[in-house]
mmCIF file of C-alpha atoms in Angstrom:
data_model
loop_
_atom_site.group_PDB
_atom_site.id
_atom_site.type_symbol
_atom_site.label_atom_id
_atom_site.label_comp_id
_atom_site.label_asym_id
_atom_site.label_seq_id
_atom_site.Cartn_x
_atom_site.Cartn_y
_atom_site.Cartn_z
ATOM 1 C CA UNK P 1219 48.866 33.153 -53.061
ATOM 2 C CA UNK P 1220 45.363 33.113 -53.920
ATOM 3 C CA UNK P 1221 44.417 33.035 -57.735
ATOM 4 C CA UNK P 1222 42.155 35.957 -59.252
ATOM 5 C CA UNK P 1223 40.042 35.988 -61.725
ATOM 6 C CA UNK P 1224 41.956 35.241 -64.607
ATOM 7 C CA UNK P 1225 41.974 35.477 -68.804
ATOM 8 C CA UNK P 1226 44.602 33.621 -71.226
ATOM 9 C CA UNK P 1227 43.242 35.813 -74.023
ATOM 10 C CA UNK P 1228 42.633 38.904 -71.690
ATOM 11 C CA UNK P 1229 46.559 38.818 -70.405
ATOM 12 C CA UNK P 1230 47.349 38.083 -73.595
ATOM 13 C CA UNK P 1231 45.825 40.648 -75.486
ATOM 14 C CA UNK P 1232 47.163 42.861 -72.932
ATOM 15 C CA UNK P 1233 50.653 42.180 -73.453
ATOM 16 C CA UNK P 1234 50.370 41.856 -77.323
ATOM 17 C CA UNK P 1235 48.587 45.539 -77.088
ATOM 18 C CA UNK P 1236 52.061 47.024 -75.232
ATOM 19 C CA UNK P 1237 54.445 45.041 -77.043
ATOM 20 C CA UNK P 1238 57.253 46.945 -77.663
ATOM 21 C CA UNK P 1239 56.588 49.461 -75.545
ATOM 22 C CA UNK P 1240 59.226 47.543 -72.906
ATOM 23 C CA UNK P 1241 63.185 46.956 -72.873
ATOM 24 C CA UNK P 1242 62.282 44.696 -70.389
ATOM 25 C CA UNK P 1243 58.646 42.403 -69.912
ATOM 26 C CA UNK P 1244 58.121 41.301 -66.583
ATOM 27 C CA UNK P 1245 55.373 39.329 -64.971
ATOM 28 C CA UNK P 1246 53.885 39.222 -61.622
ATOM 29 C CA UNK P 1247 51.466 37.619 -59.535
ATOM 30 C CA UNK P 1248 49.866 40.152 -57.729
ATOM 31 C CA UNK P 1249 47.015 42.601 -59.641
ATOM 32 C CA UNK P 1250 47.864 45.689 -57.921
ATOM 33 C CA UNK P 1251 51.473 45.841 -56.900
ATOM 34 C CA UNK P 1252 52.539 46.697 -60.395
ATOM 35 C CA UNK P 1253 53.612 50.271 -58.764
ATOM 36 C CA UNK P 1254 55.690 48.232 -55.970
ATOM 37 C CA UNK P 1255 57.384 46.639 -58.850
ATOM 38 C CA UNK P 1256 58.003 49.513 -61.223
ATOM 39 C CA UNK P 1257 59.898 51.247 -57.703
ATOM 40 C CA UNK P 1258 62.254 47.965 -57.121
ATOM 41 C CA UNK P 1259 63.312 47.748 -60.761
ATOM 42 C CA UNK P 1260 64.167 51.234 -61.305
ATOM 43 C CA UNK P 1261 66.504 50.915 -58.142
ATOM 44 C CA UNK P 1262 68.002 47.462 -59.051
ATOM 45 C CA UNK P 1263 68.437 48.669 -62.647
ATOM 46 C CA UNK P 1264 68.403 52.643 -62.927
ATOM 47 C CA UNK P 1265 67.635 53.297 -66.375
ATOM 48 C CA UNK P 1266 69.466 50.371 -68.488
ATOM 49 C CA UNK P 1267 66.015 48.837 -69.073
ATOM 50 C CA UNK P 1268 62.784 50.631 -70.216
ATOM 51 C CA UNK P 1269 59.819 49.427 -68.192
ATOM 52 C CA UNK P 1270 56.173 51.006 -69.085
ATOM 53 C CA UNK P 1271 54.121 48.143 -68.611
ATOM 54 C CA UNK P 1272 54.621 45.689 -66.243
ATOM 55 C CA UNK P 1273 52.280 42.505 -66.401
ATOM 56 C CA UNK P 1274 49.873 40.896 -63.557
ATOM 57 C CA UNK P 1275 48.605 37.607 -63.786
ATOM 58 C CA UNK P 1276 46.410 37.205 -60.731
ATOM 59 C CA UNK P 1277 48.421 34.246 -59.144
ATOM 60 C CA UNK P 1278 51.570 31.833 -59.042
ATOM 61 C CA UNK P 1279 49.216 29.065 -61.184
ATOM 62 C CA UNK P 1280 48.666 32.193 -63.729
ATOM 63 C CA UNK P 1281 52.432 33.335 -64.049
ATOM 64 C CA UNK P 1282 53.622 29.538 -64.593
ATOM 65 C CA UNK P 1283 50.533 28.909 -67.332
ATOM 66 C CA UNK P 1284 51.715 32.063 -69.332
ATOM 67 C CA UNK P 1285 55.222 31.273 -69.525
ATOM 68 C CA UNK P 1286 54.480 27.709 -70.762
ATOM 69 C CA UNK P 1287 52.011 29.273 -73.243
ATOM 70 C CA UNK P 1288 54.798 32.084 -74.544
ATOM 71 C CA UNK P 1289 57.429 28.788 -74.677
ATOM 72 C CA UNK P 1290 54.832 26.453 -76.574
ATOM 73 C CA UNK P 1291 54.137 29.593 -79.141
ATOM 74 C CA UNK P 1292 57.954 29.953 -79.516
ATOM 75 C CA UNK P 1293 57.893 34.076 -78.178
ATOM 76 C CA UNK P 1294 60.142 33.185 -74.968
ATOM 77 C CA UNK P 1295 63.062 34.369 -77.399
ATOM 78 C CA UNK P 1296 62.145 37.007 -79.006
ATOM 79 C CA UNK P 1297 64.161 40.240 -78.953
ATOM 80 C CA UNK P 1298 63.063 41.952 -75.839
ATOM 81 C CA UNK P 1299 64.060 39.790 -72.146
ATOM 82 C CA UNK P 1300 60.979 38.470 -70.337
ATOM 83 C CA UNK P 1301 61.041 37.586 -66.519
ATOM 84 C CA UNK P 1302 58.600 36.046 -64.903
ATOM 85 C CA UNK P 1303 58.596 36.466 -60.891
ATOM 86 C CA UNK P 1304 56.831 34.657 -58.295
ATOM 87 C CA UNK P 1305 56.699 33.919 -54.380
ATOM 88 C CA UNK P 1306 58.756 31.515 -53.049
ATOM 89 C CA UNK P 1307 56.073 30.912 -50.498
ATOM 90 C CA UNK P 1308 56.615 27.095 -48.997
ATOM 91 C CA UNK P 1309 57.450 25.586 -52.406
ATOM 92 C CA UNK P 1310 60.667 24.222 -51.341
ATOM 93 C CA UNK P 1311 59.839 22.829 -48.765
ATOM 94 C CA UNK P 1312 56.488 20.437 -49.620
ATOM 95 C CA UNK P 1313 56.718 17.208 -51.477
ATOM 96 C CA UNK P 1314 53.319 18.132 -52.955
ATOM 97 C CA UNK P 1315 54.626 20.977 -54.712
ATOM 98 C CA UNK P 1316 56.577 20.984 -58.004
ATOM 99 C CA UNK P 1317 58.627 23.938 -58.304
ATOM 100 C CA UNK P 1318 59.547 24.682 -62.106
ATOM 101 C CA UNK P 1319 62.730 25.518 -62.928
ATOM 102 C CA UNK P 1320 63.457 27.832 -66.291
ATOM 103 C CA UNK P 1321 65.994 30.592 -67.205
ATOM 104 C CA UNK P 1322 62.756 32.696 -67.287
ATOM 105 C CA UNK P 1323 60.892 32.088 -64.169
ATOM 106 C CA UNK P 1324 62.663 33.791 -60.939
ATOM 107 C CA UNK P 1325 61.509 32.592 -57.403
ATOM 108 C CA UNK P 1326 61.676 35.173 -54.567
ATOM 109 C CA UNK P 1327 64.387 33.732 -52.062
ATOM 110 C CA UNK P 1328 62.066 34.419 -49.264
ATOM 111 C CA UNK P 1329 58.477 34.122 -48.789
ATOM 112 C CA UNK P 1330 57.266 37.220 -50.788
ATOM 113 C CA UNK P 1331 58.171 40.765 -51.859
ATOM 114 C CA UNK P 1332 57.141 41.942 -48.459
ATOM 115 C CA UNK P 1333 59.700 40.062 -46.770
ATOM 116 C CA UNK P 1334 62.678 42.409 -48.275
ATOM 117 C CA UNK P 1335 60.710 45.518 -47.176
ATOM 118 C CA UNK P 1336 61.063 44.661 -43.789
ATOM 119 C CA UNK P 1337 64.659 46.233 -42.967
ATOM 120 C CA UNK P 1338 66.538 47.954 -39.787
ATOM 121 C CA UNK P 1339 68.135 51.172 -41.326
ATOM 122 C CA UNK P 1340 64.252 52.143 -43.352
ATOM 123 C CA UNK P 1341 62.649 51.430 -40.913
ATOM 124 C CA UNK P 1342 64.512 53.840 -38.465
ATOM 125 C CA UNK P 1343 64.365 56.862 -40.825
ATOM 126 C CA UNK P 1344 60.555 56.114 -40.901
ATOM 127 C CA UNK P 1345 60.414 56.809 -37.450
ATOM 128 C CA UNK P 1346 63.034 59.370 -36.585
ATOM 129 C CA UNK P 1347 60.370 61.550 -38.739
ATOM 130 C CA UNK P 1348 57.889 61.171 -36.492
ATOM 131 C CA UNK P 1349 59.570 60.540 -32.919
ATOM 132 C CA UNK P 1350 61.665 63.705 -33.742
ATOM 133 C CA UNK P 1351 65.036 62.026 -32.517
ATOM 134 C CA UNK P 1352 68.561 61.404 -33.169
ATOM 135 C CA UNK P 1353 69.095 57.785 -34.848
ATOM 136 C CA UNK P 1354 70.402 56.458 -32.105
ATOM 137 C CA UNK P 1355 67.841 57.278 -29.638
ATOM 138 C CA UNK P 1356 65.259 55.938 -32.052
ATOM 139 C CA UNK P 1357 67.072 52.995 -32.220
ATOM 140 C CA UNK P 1358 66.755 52.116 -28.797
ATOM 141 C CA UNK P 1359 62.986 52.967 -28.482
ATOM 142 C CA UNK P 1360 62.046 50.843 -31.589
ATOM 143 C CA UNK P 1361 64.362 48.120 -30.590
ATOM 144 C CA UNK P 1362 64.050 46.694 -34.369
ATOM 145 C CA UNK P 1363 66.917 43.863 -33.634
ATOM 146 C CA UNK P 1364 64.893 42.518 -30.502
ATOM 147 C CA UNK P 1365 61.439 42.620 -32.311
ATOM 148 C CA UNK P 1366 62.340 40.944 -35.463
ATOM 149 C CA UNK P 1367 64.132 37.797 -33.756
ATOM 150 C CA UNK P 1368 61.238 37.566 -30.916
ATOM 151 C CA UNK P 1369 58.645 37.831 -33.726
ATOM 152 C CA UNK P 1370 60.198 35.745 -35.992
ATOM 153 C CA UNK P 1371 60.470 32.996 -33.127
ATOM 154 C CA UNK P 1372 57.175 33.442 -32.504
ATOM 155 C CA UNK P 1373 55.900 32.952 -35.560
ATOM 156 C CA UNK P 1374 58.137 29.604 -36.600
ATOM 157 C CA UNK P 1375 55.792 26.812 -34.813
ATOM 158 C CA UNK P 1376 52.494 28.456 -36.661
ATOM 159 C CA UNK P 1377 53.940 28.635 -39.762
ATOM 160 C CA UNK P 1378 55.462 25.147 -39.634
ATOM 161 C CA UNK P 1379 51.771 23.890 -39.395
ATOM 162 C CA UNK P 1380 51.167 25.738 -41.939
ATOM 163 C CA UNK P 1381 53.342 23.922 -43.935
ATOM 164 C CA UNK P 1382 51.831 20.850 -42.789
ATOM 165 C CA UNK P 1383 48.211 22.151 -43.247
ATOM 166 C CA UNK P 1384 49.284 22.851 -47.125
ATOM 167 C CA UNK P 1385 51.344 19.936 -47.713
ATOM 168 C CA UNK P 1386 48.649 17.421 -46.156
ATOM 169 C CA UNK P 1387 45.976 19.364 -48.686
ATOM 170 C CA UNK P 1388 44.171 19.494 -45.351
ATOM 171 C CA UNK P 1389 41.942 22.918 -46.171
ATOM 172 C CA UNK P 1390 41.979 24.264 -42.539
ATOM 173 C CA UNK P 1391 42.518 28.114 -43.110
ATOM 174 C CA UNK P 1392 46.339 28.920 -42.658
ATOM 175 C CA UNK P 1393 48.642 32.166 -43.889
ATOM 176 C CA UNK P 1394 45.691 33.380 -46.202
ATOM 177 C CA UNK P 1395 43.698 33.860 -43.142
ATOM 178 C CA UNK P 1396 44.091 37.904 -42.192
ATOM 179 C CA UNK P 1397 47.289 38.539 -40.143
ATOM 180 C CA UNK P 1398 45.943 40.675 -37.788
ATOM 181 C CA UNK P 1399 44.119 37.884 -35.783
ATOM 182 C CA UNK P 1400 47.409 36.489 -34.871
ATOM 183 C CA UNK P 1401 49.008 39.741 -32.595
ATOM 184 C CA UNK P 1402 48.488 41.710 -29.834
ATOM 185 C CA UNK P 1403 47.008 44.929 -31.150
ATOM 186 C CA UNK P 1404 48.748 47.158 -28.531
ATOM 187 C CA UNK P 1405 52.068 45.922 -29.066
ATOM 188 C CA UNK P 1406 52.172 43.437 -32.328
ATOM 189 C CA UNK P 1407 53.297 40.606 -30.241
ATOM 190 C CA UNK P 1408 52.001 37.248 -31.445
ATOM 191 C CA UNK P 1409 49.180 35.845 -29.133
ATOM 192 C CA UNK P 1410 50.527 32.506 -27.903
ATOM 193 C CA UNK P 1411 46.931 30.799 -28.430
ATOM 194 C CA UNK P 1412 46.912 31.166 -31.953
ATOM 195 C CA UNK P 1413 49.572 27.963 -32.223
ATOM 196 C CA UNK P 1414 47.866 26.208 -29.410
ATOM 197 C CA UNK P 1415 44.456 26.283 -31.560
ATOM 198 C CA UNK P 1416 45.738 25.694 -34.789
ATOM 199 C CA UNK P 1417 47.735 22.500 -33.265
ATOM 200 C CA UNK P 1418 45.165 21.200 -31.758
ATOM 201 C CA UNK P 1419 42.809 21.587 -35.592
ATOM 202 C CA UNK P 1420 45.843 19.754 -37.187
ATOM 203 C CA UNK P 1421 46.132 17.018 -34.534
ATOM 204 C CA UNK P 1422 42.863 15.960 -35.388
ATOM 205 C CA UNK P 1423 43.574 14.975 -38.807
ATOM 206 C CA UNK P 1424 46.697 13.944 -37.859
ATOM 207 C CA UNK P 1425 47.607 12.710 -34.828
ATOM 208 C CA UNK P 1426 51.622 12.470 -35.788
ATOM 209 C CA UNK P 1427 51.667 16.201 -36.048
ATOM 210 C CA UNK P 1428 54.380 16.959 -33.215
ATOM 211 C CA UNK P 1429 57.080 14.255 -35.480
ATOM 212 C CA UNK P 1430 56.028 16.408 -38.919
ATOM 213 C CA UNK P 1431 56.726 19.249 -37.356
ATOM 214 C CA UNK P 1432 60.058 18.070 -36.570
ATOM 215 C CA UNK P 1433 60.861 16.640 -39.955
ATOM 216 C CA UNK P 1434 59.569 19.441 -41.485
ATOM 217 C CA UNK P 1435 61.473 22.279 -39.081
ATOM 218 C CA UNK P 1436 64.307 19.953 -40.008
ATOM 219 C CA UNK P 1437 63.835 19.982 -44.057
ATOM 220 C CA UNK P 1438 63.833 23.696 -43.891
ATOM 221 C CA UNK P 1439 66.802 24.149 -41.829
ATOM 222 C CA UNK P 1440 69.292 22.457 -44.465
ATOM 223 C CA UNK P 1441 68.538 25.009 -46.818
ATOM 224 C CA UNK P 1442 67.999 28.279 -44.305
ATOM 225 C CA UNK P 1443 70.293 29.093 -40.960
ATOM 226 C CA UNK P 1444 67.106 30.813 -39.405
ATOM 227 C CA UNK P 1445 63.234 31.076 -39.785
ATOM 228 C CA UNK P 1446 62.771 34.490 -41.021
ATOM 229 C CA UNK P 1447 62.493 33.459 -45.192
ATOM 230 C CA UNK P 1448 59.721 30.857 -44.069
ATOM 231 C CA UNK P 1449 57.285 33.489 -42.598
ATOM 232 C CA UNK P 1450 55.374 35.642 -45.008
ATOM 233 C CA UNK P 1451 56.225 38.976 -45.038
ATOM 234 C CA UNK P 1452 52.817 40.819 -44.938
ATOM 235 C CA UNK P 1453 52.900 39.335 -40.973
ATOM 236 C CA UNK P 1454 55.898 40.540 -40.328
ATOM 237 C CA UNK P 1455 55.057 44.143 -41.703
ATOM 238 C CA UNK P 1456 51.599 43.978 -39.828
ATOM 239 C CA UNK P 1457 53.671 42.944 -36.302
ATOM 240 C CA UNK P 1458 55.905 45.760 -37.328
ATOM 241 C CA UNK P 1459 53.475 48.593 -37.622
ATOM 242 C CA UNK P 1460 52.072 47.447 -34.361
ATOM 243 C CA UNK P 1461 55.022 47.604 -32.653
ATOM 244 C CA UNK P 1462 55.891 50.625 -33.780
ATOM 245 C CA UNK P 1463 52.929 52.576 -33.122
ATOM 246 C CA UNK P 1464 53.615 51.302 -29.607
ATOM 247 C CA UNK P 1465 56.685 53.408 -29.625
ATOM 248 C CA UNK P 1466 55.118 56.757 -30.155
ATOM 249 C CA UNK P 1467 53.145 58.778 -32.360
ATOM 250 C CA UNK P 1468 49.857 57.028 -34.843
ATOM 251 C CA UNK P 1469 50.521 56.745 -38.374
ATOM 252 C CA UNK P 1470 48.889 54.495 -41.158
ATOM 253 C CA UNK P 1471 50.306 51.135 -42.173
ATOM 254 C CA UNK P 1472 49.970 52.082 -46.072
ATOM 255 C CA UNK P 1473 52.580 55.062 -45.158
ATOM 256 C CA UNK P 1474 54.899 52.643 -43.376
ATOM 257 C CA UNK P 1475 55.203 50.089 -46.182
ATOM 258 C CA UNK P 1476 55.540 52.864 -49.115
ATOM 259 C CA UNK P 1477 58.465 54.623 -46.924
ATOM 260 C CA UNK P 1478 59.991 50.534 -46.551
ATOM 261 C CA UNK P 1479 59.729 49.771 -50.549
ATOM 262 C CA UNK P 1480 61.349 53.276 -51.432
ATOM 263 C CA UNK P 1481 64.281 52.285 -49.287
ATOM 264 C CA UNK P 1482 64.289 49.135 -49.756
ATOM 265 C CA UNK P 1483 68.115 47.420 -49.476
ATOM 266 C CA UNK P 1484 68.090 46.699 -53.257
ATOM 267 C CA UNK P 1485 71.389 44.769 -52.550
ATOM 268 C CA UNK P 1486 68.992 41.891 -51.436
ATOM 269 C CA UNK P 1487 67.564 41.206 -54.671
ATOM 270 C CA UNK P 1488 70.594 41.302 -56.971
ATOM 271 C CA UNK P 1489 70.236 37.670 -57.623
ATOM 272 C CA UNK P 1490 66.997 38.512 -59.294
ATOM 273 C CA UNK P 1491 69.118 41.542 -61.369
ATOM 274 C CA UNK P 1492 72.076 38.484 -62.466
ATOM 275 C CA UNK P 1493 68.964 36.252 -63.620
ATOM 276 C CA UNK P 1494 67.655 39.100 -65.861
ATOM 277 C CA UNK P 1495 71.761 39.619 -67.091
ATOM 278 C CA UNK P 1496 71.547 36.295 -68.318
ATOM 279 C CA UNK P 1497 68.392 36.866 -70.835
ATOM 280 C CA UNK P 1498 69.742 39.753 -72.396
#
């Protein structure tokens, strides 16, 4: 995640302006999804917690360097819970990357928030509104099951170099780059060249890059039994909406992903939900 422009005393005097207002403070990395977040935490927590305000911080960097700051100034206890939530991006998985660990700080279990947006049973009740069908005829036009596993497959090799790209601190362009130049745009399949190119900027630098990929396909396999938490979700909701509107009538991509976060499977995050349990 890229970092924003970004104030300790700005975010700061933010939070210190709506103290209070909260049962629960919670910080994010991304200016502009605080609406995103206010809709998953009502559903994973109905009303138990009061949430006005939620906090952006412009980046991962950000969220960490506010946390230590609330720690060092001894307000990490105080009265009302804080959470602090980030992407899990490819933290796990590159030795150049320390990933923190505190009761506070909550790393996604996949990539990002889009990841657990992209689900079978939404997504189907998206479209049933506009093909006009019975589930189960929608089902087998949209062919979710077959897209996600062919995408995701597709996907794996260029987002293993990516790994490799980020872990090597090599600066070629990788997952930051606009998703769109990787598919089809008539059917959101991934054009093949896209790993052939990218392979062949990598093996430049580093002419061992077919045995990294294998160690590194191989690190993230002990923790993972398939490839779809390594692949950043905004791709896979920008193959999505392709494919779909393949299937049948236009629509926009913005009313795709609101329909996806308001029925979102909240079950997937309820190991963010037990974290907060702990703090109160």
């Amino acid at each position: 995640m890229e970092e924003l422009a970004y104030s300790d005393e700005g975010v700061i005097s933010r939070y210190f302006f709506f103290e209070g207002v909260n049962k629960l403070d919670v910080f994010v990395e991304d200016v502009g999804k605080e609406y995103e977040y206010e809709t998953i935490l009502k559903k994973l927590f109905g009303e138990k917690y009061k949430i006005s305000e939620i906090f952006p911080l412009g980046g991962k960097n950000n969220v960490i360097k506010t946390l230590d700051e609330f720690i060092e100034n001894g307000k990490i206890d105080s009265e009302i819970p804080k959470i602090f939530i980030v992407d899990g991006d490819f933290d796990k998985y590159l030795d150049n990357i320390e990933v923190k660990e505190h009761p506070n700080l909550v790393y996604l279990e996949k990539y990002n928030i889009e990841n657990y947006y992209v689900d079978k049973k939404a997504t189907v009740s998206f479209m049933k509104g506009k093909l006009e069908k019975l589930d189960k005829k929608v089902e087998e036009i949209i062919k979710f099951e077959e897209w996600l596993e062919e995408t995701v497959n597709d996907l794996k090799s260029i987002f293993i170099l990516y790994c490799i790209i980020q872990e090597n601190e090599l600066g070629i362009p990788n997952v930051g780059e606009s998703e769109y130049r990787i598919f089809e745009d008539l059917s959101g399949k991934v054009i093949s060249q896209v790993y052939d190119s990218l392979k062949l900027q990598v093996e430049k630098e580093l002419p061992n890059v077919s045995e990294l990929e294998r160690i590194m396909e191989e690190k993230y396999l002990k923790e993972n039994s398939d490839f779809f938490d390594l692949i950043c979700g905004k791709h896979l909701l920008c193959s999505l909406f392709l494919h779909l509107k393949s299937c049948g009538k236009g629509f926009r991509r913005a009313d795709l992903e609101w329909h996806l976060k308001q029925n979102i499977d909240i079950s997937k995050l309820d190991f963010l939900k037990q974290r907060v349990e702990t703090l109160v």
